[in-house]
PDB file of C-alpha atoms in Angstrom:
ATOM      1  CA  UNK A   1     110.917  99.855 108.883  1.00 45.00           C
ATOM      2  CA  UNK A   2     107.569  98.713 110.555  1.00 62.00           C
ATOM      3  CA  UNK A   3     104.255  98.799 108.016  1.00 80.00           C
ATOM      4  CA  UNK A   4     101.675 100.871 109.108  1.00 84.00           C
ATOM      5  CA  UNK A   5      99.237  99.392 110.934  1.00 92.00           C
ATOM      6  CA  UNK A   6     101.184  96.059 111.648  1.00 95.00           C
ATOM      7  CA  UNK A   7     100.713  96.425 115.637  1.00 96.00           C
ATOM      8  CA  UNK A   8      97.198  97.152 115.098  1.00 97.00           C
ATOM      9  CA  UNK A   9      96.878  93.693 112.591  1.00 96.00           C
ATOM     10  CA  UNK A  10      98.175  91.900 115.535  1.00 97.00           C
ATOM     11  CA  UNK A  11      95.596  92.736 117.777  1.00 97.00           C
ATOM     12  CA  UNK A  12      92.899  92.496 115.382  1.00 97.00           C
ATOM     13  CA  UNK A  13      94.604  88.842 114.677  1.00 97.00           C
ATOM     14  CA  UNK A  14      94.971  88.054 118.144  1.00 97.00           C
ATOM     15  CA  UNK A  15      90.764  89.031 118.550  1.00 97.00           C
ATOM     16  CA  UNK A  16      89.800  86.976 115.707  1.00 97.00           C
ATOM     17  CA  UNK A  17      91.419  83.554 117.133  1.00 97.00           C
ATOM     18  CA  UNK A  18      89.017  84.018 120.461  1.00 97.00           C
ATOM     19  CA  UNK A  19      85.726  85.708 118.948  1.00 96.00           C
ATOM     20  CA  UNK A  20      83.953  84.819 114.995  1.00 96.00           C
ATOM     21  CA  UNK A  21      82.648  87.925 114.057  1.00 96.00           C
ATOM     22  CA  UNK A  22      79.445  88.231 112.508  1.00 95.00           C
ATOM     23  CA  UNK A  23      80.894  89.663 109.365  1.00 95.00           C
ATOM     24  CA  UNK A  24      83.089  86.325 109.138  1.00 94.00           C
ATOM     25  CA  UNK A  25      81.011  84.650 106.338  1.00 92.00           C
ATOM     26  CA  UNK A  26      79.870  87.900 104.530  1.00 93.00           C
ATOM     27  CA  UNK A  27      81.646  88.302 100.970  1.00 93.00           C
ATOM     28  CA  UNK A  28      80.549  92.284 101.195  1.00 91.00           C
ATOM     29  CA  UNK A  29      82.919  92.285 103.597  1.00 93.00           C
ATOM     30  CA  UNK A  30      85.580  92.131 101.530  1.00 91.00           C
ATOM     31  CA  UNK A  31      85.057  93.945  98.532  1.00 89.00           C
ATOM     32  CA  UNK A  32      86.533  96.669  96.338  1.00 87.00           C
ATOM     33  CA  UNK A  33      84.237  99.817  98.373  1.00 85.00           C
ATOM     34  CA  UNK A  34      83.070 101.038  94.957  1.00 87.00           C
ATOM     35  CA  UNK A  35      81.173  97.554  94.931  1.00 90.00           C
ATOM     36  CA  UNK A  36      79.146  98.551  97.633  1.00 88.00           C
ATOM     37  CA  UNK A  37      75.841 101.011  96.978  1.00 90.00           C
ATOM     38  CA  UNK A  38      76.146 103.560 100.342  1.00 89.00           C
ATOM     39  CA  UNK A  39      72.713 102.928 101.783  1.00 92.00           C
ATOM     40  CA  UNK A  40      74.183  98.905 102.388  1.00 92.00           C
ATOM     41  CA  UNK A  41      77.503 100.606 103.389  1.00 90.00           C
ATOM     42  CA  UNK A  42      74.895 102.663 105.976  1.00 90.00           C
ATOM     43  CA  UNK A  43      72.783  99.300 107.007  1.00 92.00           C
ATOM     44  CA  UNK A  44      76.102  97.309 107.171  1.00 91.00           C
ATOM     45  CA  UNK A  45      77.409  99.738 109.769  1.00 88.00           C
ATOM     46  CA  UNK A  46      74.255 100.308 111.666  1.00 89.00           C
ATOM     47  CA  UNK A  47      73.567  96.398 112.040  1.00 93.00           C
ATOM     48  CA  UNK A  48      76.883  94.412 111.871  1.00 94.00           C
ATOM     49  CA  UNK A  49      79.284  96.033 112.851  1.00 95.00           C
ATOM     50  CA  UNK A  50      77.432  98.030 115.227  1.00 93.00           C
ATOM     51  CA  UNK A  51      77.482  95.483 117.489  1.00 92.00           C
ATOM     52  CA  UNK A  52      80.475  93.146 116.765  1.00 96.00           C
ATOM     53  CA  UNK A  53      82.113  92.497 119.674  1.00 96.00           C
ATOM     54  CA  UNK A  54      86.032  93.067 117.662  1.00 97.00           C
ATOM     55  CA  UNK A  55      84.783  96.556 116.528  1.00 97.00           C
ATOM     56  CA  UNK A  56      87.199  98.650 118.437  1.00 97.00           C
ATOM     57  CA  UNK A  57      90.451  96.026 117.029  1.00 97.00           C
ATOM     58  CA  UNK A  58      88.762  96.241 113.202  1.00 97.00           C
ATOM     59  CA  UNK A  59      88.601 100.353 113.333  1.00 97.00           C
ATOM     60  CA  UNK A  60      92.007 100.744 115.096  1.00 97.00           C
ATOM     61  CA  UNK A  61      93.741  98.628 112.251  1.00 97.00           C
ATOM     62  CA  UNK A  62      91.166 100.012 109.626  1.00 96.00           C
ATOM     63  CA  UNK A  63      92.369 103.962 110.597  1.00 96.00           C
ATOM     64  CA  UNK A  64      95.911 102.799 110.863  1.00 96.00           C
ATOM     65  CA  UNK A  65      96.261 101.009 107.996  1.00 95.00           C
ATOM     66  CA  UNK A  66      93.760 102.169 105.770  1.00 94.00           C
ATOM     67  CA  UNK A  67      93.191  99.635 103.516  1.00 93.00           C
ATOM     68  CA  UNK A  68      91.687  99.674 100.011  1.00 90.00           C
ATOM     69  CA  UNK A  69      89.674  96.709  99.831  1.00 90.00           C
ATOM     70  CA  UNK A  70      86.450  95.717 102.590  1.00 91.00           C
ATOM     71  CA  UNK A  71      84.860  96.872 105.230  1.00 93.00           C
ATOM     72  CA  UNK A  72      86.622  97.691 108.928  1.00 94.00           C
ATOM     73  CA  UNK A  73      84.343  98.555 111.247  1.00 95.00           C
ATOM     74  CA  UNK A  74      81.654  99.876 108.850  1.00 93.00           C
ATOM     75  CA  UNK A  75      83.845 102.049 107.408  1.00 92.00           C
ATOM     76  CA  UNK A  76      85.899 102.205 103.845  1.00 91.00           C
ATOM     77  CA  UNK A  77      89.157 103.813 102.802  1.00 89.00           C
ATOM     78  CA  UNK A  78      89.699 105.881  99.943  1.00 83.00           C
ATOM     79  CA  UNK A  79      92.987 106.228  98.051  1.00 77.00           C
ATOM     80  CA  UNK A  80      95.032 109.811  99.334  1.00 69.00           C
ATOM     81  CA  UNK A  81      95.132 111.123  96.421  1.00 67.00           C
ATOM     82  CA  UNK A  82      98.491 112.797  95.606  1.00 57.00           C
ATOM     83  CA  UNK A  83     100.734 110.769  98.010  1.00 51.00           C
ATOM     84  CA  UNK A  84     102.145 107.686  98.241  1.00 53.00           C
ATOM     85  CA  UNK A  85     100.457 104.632  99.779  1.00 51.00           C
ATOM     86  CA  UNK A  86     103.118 105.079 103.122  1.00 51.00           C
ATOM     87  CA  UNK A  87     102.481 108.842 103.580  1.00 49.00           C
ATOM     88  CA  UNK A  88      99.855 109.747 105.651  1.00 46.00           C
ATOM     89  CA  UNK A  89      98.057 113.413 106.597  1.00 45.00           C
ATOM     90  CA  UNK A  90      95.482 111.843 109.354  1.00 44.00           C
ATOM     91  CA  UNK A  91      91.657 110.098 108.939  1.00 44.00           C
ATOM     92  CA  UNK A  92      89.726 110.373 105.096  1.00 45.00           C
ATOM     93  CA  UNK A  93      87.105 107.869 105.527  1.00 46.00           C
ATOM     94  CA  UNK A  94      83.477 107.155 104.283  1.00 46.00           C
ATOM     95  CA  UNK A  95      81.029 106.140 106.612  1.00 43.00           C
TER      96      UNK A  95
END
């Protein structure tokens, strides 16, 4: 059995090795979401990520694989409540 969102890791991998992002020395970038006040979710969005050139490889893995920690593509993931961590009904996300 594959994990979810392992194709889309590889392509985000394969992006970082040729580009830095500009999130690549940020520690908000990896924290627990509920770390994060919204209106610097809201900036983060509108002026990093906005224009990172790996956006589209950081939101494909971020929507895939939903993780629970950091920031993909100015977006967080919440828990789905009431399922499993594998099971999967479609996109939940903050912006």
């Amino acid at each position: 059995m594959r994990s979810r969102g392992a194709a889309e890791y590889r392509a985000l991998s394969y992006a970082l090795d040729h580009v830095t992002p500009p999130c690549s020395d940020d520690p908000r970038f990896i924290l627990d979401p509920r770390e994060i006040a919204p209106d610097e979710l809201n900036h983060i969005g509108a002026t990093i990520c906005r224009r990172c050139p790996i956006k589209p490889a950081c939101r494909a893995y971020g929507d895939t694989a939903r993780p629970l920690a950091g920031i993909w593509a100015g977006k967080t993931y919440k828990p789905m409540q009431g399922r499993t961590r594998g099971e999967t009904t479609g996109p939940r996300a903050t912006s």
